[in-house]
Tab-separated table of C-alpha atoms and ligand atoms in Angstrom:
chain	number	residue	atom	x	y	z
A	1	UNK	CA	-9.755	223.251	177.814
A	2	UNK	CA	-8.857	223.928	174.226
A	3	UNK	CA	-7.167	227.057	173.150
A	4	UNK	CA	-9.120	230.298	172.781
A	5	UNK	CA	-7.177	233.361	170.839
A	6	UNK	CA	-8.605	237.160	171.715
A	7	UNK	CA	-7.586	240.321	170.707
A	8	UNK	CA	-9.497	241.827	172.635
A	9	UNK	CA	-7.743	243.535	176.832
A	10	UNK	CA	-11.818	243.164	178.046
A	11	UNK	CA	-11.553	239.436	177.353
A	12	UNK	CA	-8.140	238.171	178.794
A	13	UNK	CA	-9.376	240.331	181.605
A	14	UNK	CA	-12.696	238.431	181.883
A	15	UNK	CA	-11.009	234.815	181.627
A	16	UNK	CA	-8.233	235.804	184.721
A	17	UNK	CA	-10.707	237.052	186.993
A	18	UNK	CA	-12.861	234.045	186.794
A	19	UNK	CA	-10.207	232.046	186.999
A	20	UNK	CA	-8.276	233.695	189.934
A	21	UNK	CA	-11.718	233.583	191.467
A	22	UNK	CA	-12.384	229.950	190.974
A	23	UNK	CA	-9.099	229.519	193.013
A	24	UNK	CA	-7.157	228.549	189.880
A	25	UNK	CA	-2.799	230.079	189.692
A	26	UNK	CA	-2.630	232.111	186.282
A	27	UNK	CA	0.778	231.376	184.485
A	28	UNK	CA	1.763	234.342	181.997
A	29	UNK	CA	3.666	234.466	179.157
A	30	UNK	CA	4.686	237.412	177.100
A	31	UNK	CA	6.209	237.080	173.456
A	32	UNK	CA	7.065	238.422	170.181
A	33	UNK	CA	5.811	235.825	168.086
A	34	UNK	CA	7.602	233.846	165.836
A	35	UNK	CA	7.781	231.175	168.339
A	36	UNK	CA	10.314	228.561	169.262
A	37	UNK	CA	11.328	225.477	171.238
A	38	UNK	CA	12.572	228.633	173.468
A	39	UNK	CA	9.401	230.071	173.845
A	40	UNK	CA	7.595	226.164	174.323
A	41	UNK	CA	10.115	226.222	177.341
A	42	UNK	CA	7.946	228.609	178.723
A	43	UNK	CA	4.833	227.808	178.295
A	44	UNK	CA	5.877	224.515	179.690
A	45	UNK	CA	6.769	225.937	182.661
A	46	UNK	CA	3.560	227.460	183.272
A	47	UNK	CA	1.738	224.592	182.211
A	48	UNK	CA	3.484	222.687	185.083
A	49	UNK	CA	2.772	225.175	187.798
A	50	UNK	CA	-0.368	227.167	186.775
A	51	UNK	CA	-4.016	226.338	186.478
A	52	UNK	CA	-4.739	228.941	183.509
A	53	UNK	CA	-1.922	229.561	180.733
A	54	UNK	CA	-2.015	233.165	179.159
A	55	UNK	CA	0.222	233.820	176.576
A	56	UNK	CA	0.793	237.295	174.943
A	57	UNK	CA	2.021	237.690	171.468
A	58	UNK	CA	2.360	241.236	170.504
A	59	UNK	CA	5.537	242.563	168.001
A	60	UNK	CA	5.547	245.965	170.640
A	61	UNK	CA	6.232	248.840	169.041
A	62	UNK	CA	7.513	251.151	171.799
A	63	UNK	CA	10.694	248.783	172.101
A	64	UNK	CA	11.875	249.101	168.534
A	65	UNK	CA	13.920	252.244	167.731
A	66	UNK	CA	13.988	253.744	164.225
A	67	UNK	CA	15.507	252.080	161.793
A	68	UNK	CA	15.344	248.882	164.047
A	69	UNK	CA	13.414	245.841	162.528
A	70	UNK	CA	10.166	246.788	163.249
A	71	UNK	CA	8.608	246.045	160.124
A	72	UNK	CA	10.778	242.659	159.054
A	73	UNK	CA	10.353	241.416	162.771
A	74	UNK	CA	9.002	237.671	161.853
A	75	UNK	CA	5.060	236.813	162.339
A	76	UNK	CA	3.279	233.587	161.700
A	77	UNK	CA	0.281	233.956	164.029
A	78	UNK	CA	-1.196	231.082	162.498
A	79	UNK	CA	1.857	228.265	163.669
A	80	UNK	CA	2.216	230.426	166.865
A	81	UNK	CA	-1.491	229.192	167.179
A	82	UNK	CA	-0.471	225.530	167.038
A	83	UNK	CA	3.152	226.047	169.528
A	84	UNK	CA	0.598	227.332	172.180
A	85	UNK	CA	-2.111	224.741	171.640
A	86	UNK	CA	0.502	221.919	171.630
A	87	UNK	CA	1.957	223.498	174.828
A	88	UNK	CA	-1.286	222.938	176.517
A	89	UNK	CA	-1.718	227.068	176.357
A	90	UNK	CA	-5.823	228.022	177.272
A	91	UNK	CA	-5.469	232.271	176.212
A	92	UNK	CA	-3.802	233.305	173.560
A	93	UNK	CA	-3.576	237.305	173.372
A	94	UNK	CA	-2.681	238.690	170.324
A	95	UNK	CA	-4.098	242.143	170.125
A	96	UNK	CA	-3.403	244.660	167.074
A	97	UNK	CA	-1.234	247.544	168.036
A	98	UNK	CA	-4.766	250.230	168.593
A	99	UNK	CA	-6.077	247.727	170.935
A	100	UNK	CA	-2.631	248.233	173.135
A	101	UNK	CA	-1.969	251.735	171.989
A	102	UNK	CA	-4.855	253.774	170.852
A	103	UNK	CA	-2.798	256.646	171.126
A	104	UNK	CA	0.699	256.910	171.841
A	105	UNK	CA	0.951	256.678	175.665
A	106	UNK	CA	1.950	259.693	177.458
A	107	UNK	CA	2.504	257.306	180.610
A	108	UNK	CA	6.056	255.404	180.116
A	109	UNK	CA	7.870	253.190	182.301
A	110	UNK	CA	11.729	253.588	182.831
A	111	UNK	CA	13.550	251.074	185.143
A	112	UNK	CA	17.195	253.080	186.063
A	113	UNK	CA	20.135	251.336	186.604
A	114	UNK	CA	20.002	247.411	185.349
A	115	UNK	CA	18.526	249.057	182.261
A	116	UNK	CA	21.644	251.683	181.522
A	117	UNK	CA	24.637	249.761	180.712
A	118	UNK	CA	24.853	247.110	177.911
A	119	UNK	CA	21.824	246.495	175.667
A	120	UNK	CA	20.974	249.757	176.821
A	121	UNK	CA	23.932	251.946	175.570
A	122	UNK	CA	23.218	250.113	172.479
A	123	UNK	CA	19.502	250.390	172.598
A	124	UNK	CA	19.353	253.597	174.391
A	125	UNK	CA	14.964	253.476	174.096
A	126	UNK	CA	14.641	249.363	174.187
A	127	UNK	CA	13.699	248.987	177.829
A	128	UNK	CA	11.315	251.805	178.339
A	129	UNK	CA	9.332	250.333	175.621
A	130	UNK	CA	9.587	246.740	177.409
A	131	UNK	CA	9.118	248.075	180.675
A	132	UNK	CA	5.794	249.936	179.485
A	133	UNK	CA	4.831	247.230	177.417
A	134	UNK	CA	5.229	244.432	180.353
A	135	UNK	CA	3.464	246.724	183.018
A	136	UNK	CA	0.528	246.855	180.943
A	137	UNK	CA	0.163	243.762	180.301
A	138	UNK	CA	0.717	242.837	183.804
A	139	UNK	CA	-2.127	245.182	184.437
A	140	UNK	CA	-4.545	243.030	181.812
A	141	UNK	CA	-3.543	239.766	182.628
A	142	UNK	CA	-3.754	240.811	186.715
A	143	UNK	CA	-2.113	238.868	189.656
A	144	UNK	CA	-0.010	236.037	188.297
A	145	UNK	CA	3.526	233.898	187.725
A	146	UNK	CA	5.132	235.319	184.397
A	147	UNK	CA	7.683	233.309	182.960
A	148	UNK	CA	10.500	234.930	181.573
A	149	UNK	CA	14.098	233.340	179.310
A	150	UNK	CA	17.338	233.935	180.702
A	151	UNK	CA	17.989	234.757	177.487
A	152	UNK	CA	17.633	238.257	177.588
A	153	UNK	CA	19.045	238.349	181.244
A	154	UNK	CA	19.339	241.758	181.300
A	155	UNK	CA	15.490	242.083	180.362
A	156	UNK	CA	14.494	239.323	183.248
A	157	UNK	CA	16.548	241.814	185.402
A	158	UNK	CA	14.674	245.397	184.150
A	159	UNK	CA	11.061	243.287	184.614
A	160	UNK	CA	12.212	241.757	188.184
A	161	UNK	CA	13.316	245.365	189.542
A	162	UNK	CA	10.462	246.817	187.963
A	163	UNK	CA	7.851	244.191	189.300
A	164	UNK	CA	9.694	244.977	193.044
A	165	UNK	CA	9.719	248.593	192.659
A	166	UNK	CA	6.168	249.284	192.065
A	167	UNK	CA	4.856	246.611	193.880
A	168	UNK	CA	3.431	244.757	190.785
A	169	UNK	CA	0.934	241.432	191.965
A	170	UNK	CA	3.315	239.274	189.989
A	171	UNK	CA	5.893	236.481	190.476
A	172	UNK	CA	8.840	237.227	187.845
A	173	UNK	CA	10.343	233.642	186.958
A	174	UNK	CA	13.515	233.052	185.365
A	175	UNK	CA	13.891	230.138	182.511
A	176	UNK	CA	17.158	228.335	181.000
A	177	UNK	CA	18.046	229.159	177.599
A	178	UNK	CA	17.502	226.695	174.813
A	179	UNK	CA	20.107	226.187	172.386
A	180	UNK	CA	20.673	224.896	169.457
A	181	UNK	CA	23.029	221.659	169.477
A	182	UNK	CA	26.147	223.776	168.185
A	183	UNK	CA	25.022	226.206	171.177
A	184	UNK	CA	23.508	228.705	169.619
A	185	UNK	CA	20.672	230.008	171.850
A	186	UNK	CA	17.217	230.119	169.780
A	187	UNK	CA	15.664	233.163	168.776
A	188	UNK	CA	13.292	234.840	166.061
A	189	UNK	CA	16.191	236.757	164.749
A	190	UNK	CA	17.906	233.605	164.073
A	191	UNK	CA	15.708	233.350	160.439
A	192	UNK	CA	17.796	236.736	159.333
A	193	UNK	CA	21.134	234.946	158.915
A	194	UNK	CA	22.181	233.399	155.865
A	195	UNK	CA	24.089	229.941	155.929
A	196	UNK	CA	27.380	230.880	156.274
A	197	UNK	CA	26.235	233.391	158.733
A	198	UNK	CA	24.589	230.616	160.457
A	199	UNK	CA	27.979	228.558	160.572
A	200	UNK	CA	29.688	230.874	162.958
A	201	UNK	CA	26.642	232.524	164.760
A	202	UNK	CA	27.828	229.771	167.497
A	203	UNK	CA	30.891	231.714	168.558
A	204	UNK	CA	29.236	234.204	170.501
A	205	UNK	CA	28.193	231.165	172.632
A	206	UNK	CA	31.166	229.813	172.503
A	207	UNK	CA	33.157	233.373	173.740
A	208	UNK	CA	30.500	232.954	176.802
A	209	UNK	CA	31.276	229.756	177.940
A	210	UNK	CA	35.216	230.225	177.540
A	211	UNK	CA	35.101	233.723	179.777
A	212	UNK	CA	33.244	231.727	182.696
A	213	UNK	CA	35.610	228.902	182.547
A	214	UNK	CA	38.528	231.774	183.056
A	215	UNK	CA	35.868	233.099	186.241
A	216	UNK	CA	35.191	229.306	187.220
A	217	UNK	CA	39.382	229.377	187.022
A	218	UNK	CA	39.593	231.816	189.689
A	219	UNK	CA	40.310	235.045	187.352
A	220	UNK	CA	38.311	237.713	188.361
A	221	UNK	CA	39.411	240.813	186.386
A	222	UNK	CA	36.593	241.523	184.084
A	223	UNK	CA	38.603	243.278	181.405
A	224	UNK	CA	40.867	240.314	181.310
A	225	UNK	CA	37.856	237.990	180.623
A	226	UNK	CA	36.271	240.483	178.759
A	227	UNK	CA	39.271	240.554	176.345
A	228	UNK	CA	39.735	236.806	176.186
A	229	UNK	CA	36.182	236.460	174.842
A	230	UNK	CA	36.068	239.709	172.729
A	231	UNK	CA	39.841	237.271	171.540
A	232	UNK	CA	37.292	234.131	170.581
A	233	UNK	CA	34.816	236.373	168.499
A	234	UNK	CA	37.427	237.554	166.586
A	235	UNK	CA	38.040	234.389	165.168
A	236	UNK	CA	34.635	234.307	163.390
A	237	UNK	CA	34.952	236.774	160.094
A	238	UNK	CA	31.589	237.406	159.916
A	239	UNK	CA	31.254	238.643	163.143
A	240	UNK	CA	31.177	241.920	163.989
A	241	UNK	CA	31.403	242.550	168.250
A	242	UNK	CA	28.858	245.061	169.887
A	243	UNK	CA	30.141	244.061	173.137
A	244	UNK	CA	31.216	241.206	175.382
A	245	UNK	CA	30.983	242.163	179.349
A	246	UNK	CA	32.024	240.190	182.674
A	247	UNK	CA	29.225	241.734	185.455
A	248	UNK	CA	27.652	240.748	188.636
A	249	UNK	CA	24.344	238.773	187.753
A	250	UNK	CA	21.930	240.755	189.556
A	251	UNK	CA	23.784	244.556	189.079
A	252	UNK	CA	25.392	244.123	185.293
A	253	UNK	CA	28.260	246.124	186.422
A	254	UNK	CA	31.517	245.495	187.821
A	255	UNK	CA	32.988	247.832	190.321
A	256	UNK	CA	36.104	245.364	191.331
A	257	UNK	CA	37.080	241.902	191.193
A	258	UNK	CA	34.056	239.574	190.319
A	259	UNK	CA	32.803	237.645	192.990
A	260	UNK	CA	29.506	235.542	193.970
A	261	UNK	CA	27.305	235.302	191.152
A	262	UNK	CA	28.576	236.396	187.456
A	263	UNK	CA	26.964	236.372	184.224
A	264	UNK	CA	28.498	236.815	180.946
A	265	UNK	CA	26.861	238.430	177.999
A	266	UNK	CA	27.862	239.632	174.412
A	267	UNK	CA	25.579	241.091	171.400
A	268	UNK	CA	27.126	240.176	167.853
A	269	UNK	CA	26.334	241.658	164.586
A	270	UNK	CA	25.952	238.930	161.526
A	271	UNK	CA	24.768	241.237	158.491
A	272	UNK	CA	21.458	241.996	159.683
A	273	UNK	CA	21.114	239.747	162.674
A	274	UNK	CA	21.490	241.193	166.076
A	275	UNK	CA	22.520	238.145	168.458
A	276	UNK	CA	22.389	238.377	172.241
A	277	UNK	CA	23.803	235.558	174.605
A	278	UNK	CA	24.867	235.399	178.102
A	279	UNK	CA	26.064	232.435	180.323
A	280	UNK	CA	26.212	232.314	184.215
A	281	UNK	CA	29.028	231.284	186.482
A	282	UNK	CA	29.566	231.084	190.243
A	283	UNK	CA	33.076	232.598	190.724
A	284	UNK	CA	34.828	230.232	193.613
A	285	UNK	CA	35.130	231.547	197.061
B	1	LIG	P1	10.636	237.318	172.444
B	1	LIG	O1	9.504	236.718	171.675
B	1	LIG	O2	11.942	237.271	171.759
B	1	LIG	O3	10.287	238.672	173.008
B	1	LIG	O4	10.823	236.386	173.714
B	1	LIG	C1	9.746	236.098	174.572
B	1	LIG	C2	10.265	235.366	175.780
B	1	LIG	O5	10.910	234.160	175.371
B	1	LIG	C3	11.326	236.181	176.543
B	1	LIG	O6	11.112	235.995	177.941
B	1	LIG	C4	12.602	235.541	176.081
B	1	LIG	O7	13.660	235.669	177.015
B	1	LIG	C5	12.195	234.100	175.921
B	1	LIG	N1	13.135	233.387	175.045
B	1	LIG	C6	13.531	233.763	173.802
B	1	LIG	N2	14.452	232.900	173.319
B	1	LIG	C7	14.651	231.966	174.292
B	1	LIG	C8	15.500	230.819	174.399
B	1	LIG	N3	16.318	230.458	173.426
B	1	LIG	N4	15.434	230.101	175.541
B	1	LIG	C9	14.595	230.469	176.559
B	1	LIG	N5	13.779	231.533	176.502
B	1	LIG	C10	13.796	232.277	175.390
């Protein structure tokens, strides 16, 4: 099947159904734009599993507070185009921003607790804006796998709970991050630093991995590896910390020693990139 691109919610909504009722699995997968080998990860995945590929590229308003990047967010529809059809992608939805909001919606989603601590002190409005964004679009693609980085963990953890909660007809899968070779883990935003920038964008990575070898070590006091990796980005100049937190994986908080599943994650400031990163560790028994 070669690639068809609609802007249109009647049409994806058209090509699911018939394909759901042919028998065929629909894979999902929701981005930004501006895509990546990250992004090609995904669509991958679905390709491997799925019958019918769907992927969403819509720069989503709701998720972007003011003063936020909005308007410099990068777009290249037109490459996009050829990452999905290289992919093996069928649907590409791109809609403009009245065909998703053709007023501003007085329904919102808000997912409490995994959304509250990290990106969201920082981003106090970012998830309600995802979560709204990635129920309706659940609701246009229908009943389906969506595929979903492990880059933004906590994100993957706001659309899981939110996907349980309300009893959404879709699998939530989780995907490894792609990095570059010097670590640093892929991302639109990446295009905002300058070279020097670039040069020591890999610490934040590097912070990650050193706090779970200090978990993998058998520390478990978060503020100790929170400090020893907060320690690491200080070496990098250019870098200014938002925050660098030990947490339970599936929680993101830490009420005591960490134990069982732990993931890492920090948010850096390089002039006007905003980097996030996290790693995973199992902290020993
Ligand atoms: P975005 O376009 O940034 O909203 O991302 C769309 C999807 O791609 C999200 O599920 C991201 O977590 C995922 N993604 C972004 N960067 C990466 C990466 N480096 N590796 C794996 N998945 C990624």
């Amino acid at each position: 099947m070669t690639l068809e691109s609609t802007g249109s919610i009647a049409r994806v909504r058209e090509v699911t159904d018939r394909a759901r009722a042919a028998g065929r699995r629909v894979g999902f997968v929701p981005t930004m734009g501006y895509l990546h080998a990250g992004h090609a990860s995904l669509v991958a995945a679905a390709r491997a599993h799925d019958d019918l590929v769907v992927v969403s590229i819509f720069v989503n308003p709701l998720q972007f507070a003011p003063g936020e990047d909005l308007d410099a967010y990068p777009r290249d529809l037109e490459r996009d185009l050829a990452v999905c059809a290289e992919e093996g992608a069928d649907l590409v939805f791109a809609p403009p921003v009245e065909e998703m909001y053709p007023r501003p919606p007085s329904t919102t989603v808000t997912v409490s607790g995994v959304s509250e601590p990290l990106e969201g002190r920082s981003r106090p409005t970012h998830f309600a804006g995802v979560a709204t964004v990635v129920a309706k679009l659940f609701a246009i693609v229908g009943p389906c796998r969506a595929y979903f980085g492990e880059k933004d963990w906590q994100q993957l953890r706001v659309v899981q709970t939110m996907a349980a909660d309300l009893s959404l007809p879709v699998e939530v899968v989780g995907c490894p991050i792609v990095r570059e070779p010097d670590g640093l883990a892929l991302s639109s935003r990446n295009v905002y630093l300058s070279d020097e920038e670039r040069a020591q964008a890999p610490v934040l990575h590097r912070a990650l991995r050193h706090g779970a070898e200090l978990v993998a070590g058998g520390e478990t006091d978060p503020g100790r590896v929170e400090a020893a990796m907060a320690a690491v980005i200080g070496e990098a100049p250019l870098a200014t910390l938002d925050y660098v937190a030990a947490v339970q994986a599936d929680s993101l908080t830490a009420d005591g020693p960490l134990h069982g599943e732990v993931r890492l994650l920090g948010a850096v400031r390089f002039g006007r990139a905003r980097l996030i990163d996290n790693v995973g560790v199992t902290a020993p028994a």
